[in-house]
Coordinates of C-alpha atoms in Angstrom, one line a residue:
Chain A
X1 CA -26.6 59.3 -39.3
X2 CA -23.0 59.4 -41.0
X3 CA -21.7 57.6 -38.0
X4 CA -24.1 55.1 -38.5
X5 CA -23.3 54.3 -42.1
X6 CA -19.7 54.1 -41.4
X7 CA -20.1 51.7 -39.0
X8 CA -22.5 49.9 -40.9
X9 CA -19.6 49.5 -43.7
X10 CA -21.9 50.0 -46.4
X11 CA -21.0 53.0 -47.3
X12 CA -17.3 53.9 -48.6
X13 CA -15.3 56.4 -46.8
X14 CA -13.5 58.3 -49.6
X15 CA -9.9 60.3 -49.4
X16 CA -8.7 63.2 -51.1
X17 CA -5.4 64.2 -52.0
X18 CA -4.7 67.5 -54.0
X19 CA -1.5 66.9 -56.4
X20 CA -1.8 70.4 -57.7
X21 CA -3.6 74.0 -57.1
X22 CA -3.0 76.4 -59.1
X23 CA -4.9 80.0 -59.3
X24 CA -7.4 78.8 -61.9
X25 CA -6.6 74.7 -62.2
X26 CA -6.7 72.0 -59.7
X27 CA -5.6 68.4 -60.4
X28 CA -6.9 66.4 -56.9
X29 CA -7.5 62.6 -56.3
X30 CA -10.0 60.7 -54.4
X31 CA -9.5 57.2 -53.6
X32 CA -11.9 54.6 -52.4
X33 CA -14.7 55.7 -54.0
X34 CA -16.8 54.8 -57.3
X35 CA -17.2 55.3 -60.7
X36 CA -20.9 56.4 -60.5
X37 CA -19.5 58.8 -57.7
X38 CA -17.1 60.4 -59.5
X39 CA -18.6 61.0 -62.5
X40 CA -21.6 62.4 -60.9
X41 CA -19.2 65.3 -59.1
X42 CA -17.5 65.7 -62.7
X43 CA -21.4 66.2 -64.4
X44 CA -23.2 68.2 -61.8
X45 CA -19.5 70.4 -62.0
X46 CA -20.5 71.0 -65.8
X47 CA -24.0 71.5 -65.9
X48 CA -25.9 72.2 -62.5
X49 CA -23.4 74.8 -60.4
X50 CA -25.0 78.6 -60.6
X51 CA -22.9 81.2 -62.1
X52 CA -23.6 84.6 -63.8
X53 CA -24.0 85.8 -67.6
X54 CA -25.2 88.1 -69.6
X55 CA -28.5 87.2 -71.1
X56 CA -30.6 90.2 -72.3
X57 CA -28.6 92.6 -74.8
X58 CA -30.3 95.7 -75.5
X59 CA -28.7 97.6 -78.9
X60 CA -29.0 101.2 -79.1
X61 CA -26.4 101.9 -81.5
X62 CA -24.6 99.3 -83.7
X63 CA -22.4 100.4 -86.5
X64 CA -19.8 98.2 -86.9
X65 CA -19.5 95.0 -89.1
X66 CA -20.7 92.3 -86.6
X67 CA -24.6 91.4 -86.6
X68 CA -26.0 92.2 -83.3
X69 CA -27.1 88.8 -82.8
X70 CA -23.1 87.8 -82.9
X71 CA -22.3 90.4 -80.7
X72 CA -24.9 89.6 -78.2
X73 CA -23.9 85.9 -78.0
X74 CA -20.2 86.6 -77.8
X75 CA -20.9 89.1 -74.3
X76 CA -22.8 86.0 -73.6
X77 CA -19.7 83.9 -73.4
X78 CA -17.8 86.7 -71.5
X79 CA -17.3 85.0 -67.5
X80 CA -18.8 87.2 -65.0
X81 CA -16.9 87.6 -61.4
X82 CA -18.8 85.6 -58.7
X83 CA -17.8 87.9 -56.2
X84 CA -20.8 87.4 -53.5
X85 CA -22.9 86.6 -56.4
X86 CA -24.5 83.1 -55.2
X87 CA -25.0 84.7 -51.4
X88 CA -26.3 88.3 -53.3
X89 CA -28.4 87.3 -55.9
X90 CA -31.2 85.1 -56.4
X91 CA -32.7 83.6 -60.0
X92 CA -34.9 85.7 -61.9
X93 CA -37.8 83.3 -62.0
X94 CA -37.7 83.2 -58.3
X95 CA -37.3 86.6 -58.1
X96 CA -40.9 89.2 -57.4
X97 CA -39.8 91.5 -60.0
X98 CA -42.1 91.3 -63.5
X99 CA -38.8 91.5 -66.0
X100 CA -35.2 91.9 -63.8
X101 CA -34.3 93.7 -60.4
X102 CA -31.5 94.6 -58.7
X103 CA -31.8 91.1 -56.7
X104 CA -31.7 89.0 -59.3
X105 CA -29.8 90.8 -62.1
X106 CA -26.9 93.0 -63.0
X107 CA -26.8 95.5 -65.4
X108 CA -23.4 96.6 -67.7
X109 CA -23.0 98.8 -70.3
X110 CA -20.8 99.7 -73.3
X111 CA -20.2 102.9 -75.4
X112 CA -17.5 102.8 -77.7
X113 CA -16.9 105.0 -80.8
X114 CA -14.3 105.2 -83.2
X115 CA -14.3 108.8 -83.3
X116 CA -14.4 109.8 -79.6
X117 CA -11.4 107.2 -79.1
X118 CA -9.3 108.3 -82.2
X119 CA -9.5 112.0 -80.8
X120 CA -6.9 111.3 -78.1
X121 CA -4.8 109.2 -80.3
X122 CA -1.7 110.5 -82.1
X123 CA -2.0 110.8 -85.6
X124 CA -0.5 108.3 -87.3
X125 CA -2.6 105.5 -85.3
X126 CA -6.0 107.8 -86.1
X127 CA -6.5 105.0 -88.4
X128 CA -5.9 101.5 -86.7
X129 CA -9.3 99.8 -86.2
X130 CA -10.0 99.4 -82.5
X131 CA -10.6 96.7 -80.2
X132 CA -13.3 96.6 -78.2
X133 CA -12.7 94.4 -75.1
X134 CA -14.8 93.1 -72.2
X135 CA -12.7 96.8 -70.1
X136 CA -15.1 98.9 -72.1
X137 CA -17.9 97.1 -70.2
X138 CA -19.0 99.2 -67.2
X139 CA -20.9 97.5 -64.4
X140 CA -23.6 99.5 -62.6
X141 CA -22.8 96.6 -60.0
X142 CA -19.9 96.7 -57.7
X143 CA -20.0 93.0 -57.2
X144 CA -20.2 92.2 -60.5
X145 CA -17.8 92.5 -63.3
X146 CA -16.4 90.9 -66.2
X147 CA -13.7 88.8 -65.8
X148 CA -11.0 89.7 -68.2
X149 CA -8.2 87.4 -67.4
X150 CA -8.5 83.6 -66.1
X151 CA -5.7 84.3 -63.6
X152 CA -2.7 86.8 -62.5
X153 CA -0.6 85.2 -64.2
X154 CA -1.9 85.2 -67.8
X155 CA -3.1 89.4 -66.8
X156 CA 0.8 89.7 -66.6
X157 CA 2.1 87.9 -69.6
X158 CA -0.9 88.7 -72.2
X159 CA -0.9 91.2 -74.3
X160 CA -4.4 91.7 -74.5
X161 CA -6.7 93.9 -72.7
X162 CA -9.3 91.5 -72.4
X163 CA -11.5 89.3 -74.1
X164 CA -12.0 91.0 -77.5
X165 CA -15.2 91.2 -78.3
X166 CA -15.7 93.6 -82.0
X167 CA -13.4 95.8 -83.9
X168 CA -14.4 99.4 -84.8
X169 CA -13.6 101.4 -88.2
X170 CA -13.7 104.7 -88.4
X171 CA -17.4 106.2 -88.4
X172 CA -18.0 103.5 -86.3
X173 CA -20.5 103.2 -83.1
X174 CA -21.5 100.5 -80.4
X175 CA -23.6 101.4 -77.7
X176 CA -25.7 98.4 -76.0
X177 CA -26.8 97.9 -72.2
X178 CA -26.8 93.8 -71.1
X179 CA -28.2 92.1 -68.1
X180 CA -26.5 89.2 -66.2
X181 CA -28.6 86.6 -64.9
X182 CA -28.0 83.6 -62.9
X183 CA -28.1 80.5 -64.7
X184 CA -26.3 77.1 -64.7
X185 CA -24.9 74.6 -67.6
X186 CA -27.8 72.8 -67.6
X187 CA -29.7 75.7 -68.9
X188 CA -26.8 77.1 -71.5
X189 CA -23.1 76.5 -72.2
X190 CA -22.1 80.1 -71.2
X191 CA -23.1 79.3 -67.2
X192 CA -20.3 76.1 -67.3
X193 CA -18.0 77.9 -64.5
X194 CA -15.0 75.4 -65.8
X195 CA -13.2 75.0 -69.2
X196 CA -12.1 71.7 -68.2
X197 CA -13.3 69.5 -66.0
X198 CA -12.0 65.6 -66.4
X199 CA -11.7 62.8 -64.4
X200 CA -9.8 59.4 -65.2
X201 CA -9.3 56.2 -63.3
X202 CA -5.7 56.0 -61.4
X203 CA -3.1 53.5 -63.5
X204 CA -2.5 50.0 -61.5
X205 CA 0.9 49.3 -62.1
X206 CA 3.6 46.5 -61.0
X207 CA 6.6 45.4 -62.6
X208 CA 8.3 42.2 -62.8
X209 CA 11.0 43.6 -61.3
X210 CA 13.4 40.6 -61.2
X211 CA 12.7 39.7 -64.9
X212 CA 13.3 43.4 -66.3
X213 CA 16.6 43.3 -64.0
X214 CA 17.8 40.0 -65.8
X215 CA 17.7 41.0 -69.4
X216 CA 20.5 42.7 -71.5
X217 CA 20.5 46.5 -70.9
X218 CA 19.8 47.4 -74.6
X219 CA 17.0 45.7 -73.9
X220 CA 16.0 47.1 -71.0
X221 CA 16.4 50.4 -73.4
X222 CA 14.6 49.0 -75.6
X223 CA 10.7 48.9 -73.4
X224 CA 11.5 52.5 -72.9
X225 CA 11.8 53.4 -76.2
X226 CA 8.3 51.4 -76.8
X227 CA 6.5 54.1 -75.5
X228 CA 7.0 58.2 -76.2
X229 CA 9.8 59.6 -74.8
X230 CA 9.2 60.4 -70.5
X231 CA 6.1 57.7 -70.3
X232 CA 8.9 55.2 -68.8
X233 CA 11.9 55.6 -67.7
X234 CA 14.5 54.3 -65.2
X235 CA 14.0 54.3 -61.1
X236 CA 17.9 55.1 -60.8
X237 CA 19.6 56.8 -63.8
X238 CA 22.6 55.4 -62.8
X239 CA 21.8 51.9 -61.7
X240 CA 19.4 51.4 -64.7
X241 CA 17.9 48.1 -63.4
X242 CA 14.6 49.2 -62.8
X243 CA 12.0 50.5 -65.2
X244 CA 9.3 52.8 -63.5
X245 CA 6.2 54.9 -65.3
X246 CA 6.7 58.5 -65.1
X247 CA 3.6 59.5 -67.2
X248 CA 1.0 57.6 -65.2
X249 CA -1.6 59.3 -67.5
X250 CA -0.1 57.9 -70.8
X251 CA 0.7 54.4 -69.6
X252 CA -2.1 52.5 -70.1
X253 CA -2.5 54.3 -73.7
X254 CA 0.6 51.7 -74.3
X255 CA 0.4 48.7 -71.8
X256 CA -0.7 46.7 -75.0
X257 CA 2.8 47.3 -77.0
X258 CA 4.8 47.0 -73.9
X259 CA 3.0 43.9 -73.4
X260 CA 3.7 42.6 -76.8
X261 CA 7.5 43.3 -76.6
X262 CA 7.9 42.1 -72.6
X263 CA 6.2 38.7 -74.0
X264 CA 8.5 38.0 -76.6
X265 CA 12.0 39.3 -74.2
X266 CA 10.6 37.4 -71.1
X267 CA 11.7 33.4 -71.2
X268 CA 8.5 32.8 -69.7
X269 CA 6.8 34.2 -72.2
X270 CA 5.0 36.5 -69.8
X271 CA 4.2 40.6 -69.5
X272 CA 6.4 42.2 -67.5
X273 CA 4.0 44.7 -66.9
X274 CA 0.7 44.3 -65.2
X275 CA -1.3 47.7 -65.5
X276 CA -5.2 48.1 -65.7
X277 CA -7.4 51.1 -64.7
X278 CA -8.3 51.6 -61.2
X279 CA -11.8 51.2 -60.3
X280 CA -12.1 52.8 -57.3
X281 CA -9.1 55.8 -57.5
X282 CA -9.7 58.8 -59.9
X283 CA -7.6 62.1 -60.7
X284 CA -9.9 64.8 -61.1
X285 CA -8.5 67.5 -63.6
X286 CA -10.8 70.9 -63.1
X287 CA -10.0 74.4 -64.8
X288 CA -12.4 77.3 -64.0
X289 CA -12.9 80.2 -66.2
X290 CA -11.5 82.7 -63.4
X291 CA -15.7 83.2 -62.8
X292 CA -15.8 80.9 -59.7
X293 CA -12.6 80.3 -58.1
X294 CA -11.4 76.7 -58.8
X295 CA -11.8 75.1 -55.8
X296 CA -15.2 76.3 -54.9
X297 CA -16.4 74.6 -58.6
X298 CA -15.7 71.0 -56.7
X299 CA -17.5 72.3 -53.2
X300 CA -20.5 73.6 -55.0
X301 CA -20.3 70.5 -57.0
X302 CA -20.1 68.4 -54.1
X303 CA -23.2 70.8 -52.0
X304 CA -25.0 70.1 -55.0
X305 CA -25.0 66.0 -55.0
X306 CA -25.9 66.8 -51.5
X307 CA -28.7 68.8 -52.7
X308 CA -30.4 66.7 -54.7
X309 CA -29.8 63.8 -51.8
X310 CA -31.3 65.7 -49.6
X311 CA -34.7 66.4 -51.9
X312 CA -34.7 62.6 -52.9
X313 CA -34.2 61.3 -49.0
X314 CA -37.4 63.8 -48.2
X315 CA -39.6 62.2 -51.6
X316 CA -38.8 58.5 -50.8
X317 CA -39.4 59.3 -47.2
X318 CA -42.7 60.8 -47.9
X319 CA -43.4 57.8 -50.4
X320 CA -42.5 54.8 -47.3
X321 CA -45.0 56.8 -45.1
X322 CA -47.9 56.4 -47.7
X323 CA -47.4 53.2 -48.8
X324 CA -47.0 51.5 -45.0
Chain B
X1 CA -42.6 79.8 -79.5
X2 CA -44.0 77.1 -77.8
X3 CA -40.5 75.8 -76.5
X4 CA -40.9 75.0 -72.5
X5 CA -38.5 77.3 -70.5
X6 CA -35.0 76.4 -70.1
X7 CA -35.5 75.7 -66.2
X8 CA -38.3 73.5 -66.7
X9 CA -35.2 70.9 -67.5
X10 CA -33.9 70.5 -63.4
X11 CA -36.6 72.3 -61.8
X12 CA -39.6 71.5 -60.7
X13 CA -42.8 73.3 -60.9
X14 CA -45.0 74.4 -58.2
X15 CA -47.6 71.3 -58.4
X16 CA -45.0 68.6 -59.6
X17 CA -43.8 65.8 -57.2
X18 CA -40.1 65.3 -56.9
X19 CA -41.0 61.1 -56.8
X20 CA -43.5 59.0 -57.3
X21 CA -43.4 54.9 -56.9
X22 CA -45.1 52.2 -58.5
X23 CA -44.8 49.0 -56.9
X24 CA -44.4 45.7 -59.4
X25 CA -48.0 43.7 -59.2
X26 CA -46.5 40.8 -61.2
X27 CA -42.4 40.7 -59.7
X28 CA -42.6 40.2 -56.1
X29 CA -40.2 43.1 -54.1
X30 CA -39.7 45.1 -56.7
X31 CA -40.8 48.6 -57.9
X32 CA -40.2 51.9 -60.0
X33 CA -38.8 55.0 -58.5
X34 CA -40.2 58.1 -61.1
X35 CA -37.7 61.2 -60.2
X36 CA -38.5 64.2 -61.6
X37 CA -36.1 66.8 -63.2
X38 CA -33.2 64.1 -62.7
X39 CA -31.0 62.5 -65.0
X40 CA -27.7 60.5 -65.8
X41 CA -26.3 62.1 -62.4
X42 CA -28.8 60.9 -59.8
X43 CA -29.5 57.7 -61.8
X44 CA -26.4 55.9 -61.8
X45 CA -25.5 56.7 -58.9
X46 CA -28.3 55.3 -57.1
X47 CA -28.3 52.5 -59.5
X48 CA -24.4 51.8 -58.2
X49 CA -25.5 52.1 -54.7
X50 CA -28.1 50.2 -54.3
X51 CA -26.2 47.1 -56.3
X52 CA -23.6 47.2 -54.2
X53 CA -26.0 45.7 -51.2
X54 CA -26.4 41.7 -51.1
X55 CA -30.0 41.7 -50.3
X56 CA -30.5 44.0 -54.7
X57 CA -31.2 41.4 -57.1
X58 CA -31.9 44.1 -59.7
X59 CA -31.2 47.7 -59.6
X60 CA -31.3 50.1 -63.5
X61 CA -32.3 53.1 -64.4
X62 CA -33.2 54.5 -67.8
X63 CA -33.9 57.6 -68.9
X64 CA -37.2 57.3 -70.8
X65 CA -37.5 59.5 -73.7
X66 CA -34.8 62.7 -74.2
X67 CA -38.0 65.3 -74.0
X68 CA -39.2 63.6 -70.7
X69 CA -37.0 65.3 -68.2
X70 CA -37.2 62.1 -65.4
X71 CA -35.2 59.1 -64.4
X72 CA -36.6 55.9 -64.2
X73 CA -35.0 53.7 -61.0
X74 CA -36.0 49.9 -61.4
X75 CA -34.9 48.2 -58.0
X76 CA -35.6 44.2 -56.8
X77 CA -34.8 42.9 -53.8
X78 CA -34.3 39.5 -52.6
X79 CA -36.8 39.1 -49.8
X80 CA -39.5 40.9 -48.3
X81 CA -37.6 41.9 -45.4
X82 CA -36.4 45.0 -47.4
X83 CA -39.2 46.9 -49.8
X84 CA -37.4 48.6 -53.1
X85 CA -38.4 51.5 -50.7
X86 CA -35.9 50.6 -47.7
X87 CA -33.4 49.5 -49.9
X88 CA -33.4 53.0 -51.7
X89 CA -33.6 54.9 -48.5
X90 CA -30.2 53.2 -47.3
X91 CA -29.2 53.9 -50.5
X92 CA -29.6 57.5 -50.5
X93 CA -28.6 57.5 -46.6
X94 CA -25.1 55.9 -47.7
X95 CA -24.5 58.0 -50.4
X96 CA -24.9 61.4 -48.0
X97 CA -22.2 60.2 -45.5
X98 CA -19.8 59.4 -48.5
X99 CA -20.5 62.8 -49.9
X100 CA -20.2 64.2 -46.2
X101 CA -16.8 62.8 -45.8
X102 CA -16.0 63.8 -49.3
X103 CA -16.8 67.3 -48.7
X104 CA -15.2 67.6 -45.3
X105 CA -11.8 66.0 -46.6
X106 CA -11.7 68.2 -49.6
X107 CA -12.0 70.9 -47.5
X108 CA -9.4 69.8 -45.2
X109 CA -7.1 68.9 -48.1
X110 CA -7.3 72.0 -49.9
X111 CA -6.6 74.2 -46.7
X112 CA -3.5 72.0 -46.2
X113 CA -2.2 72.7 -49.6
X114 CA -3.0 76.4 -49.2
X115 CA -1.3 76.5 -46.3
X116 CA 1.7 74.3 -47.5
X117 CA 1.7 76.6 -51.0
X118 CA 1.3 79.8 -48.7

């Protein structure tokens, strides 16, 4: 059928070029496609791919400061490894069990007190509050843990633990059991696998090229210093005849003052600069919480649209058959 | 208390259709597409489809109410030849190869630059 369409030429045959991929942030573009397109990949990326959380919080012991109901929803915001986790586990509504089963949850518990801890400590930090962090969570899982760092890199450099999640006194107890369910943004912010996920439209730009080679070079100096310093700059540092953007993210932030100044340099009295947002190119700018690795977001993002194509092909399809 | 559970918002339940279709009595080729449990992210981009053929002379979609979980798709076409039906079933039919292609040249882009990155 995807032969056929191609052929057809009604449907657009989009490219994809990553610029950058990093452990836990991907910039990528895709060209030739649409508007609607991408910003359906950047929404069902937010709110409809499944991830894990904690969503039940049982106290059993809570004698610090922090309400329960604060400490609950801050586990709830903790990022839970998808190691296996789509393939393993199914939703809970789906699922046989009457309340939560191994299939479709994940237990994790914590035990923390002052006391115990300040036993092994020497005595002149007996008295330093302590830090409980997302490594005193124990998973009864082994597929499933919290994550505690987004990537490698910030594990090395940090000088946390983990995600801190209370501080103890002494006296001091927490002792709570939480299950992780599967879930999506849709349902609640803590299921959004990314903590950024942006798209924006590729920068059009051309130059006059022969009018910014004929003026004065102070004034050639002077479009650059229009905009903040690196947004433009020269093609050749030493030639310095031709201007070229090297922030294409910024430059159409500042097309309108280079406009102005080109107008009034130019004896034409035209722009120098034609730039205008691309309406079928778009850089995609993803960052995943280190739950779901980053490039698997955009897949299941992508399976997703497919998804839901898929259901709405079988409806209308079912719909055409009735009404003929 | 009486707040609907927070699935009922994308999924369906067991006795709910996915679609349903009205055609226009008074517009000639032209109908409303119901879709149940979508939003914003199905909507416009059939909406953008389906414009981009010659033989749409209206395609919107609205979103009715912010408690009613559906998507309304309005679609005219310019002759008979093609029912709102057809011209959303090439819609959706379009729309699955470019995500196809998407898909498969994602994949293939991000393996290069794994491979490249080592």
């Amino acid at each position: 059928m995807s032969v056929y369409a191609v052929a057809s030429g009604r449907s657009r045959v989009p490219q994809v070029s990553v610029r950058d991929l990093e452990e836990n942030t991907m910039c990528f573009e895709v060209r030739d496609t649409d508007c609607s397109t991408a910003n359906s990949l950047r929404r069902v990326m937010v709110g409809e791919v499944v991830s894990m959380a904690i969503d039940l919080v049982t106290f059993e012991e809570n004698t610090s400061v922090v309400n329960d109901e604060i400490i609950a929803h801050r586990l709830g915001l903790v990022p839970i490894n998808d190691r296996d986790i789509r393939r393993r586990f199914r939703h809970t509504r789906d699922c046989d069990c009457d309340s939560h089963c191994d299939f479709c949850a994940a237990t994790l518990k914590l035990h923390v007190s002052f006391d115990d801890r300040a036993k092994d400590l020497p005595e002149h930090e007996k008295n330093n509050p302590l830090t409980v962090t997302t490594l005193d969570l124990v998973s009864d899982d082994p597929d499933v843990a919290p994550v505690h760092f987004v990537s490698k890199r910030e594990e090395s450099t940090s000088q946390e633990t983990g995600i801190a999640l209370v501080k103890l006194a002494k006296g001091q107890e927490l002792k709570l059991t939480c299950i992780a369910k599967l879930g999506c943004g849709k349902e609640h912010a803590k299921w959004i696998p990314v903590s950024k996920c942006v798209f924006r439209p590729v920068p059009e730009v051309t130059w006059d090229d022969a009018a910014v080679a004929e003026l004065a070079p102070t004034l050639r100096d002077a479009i650059i210093q229009v905009c903040p310093a690196g947004v433009l700059g020269y093609a050749d540092d030493r030639d310095r005849s031709k201007i070229e953007v090297k922030d294409e993210a910024a430059i159409l932030d500042f097309a309108d003052d280079i406009h102005a100044l080109t107008k009034t340099l130019n004896p034409t009295g035209k722009s120098m600069l034609f730039a205008r947002p691309s309406t079928t190119n778009f850089i995609f700018d993803v960052e995943s919480l280190g739950s779901i690795p980053v490039d698997d977001v955009v897949l299941c993002g992508i399976n997703e649209l497919k998804r839901k194509l898929t259901n709405l092909q079988l409806a209308v399809n079912e719909i055409a058959e009735t009404e003929a | 208390m009486n707040a609907p559970e927070r699935h009922k918002k994308y999924q369906l339940d067991d006795d709910e259709k996915r679609m349903t279709y009205k055609n226009d009595e008074k517009i000639p080729n032209a109908g409303t597409f119901t879709i149940n449990k979508e939003d914003h992210t199905v909507g416009n981009l059939l909406r953008m489809q389906i414009l981009r053929s010659p033989d749409t002379k209206f395609a919107g979609y609205q979103l009715p109410h912010p408690l009613m979980n559906e998507c309304r798709v309005k679609i005219q076409t310019t002759s008979a030849n093609l029912t709102p039906i057809g011209a959303f079933q090439r819609a959706i039919e379009d729309l699955q190869s470019e995500m196809d292609i998407l898909d498969r040249n994602f994949r293939e882009q991000v393996a290069k630059k794994k491979a490249e990155s080592g």
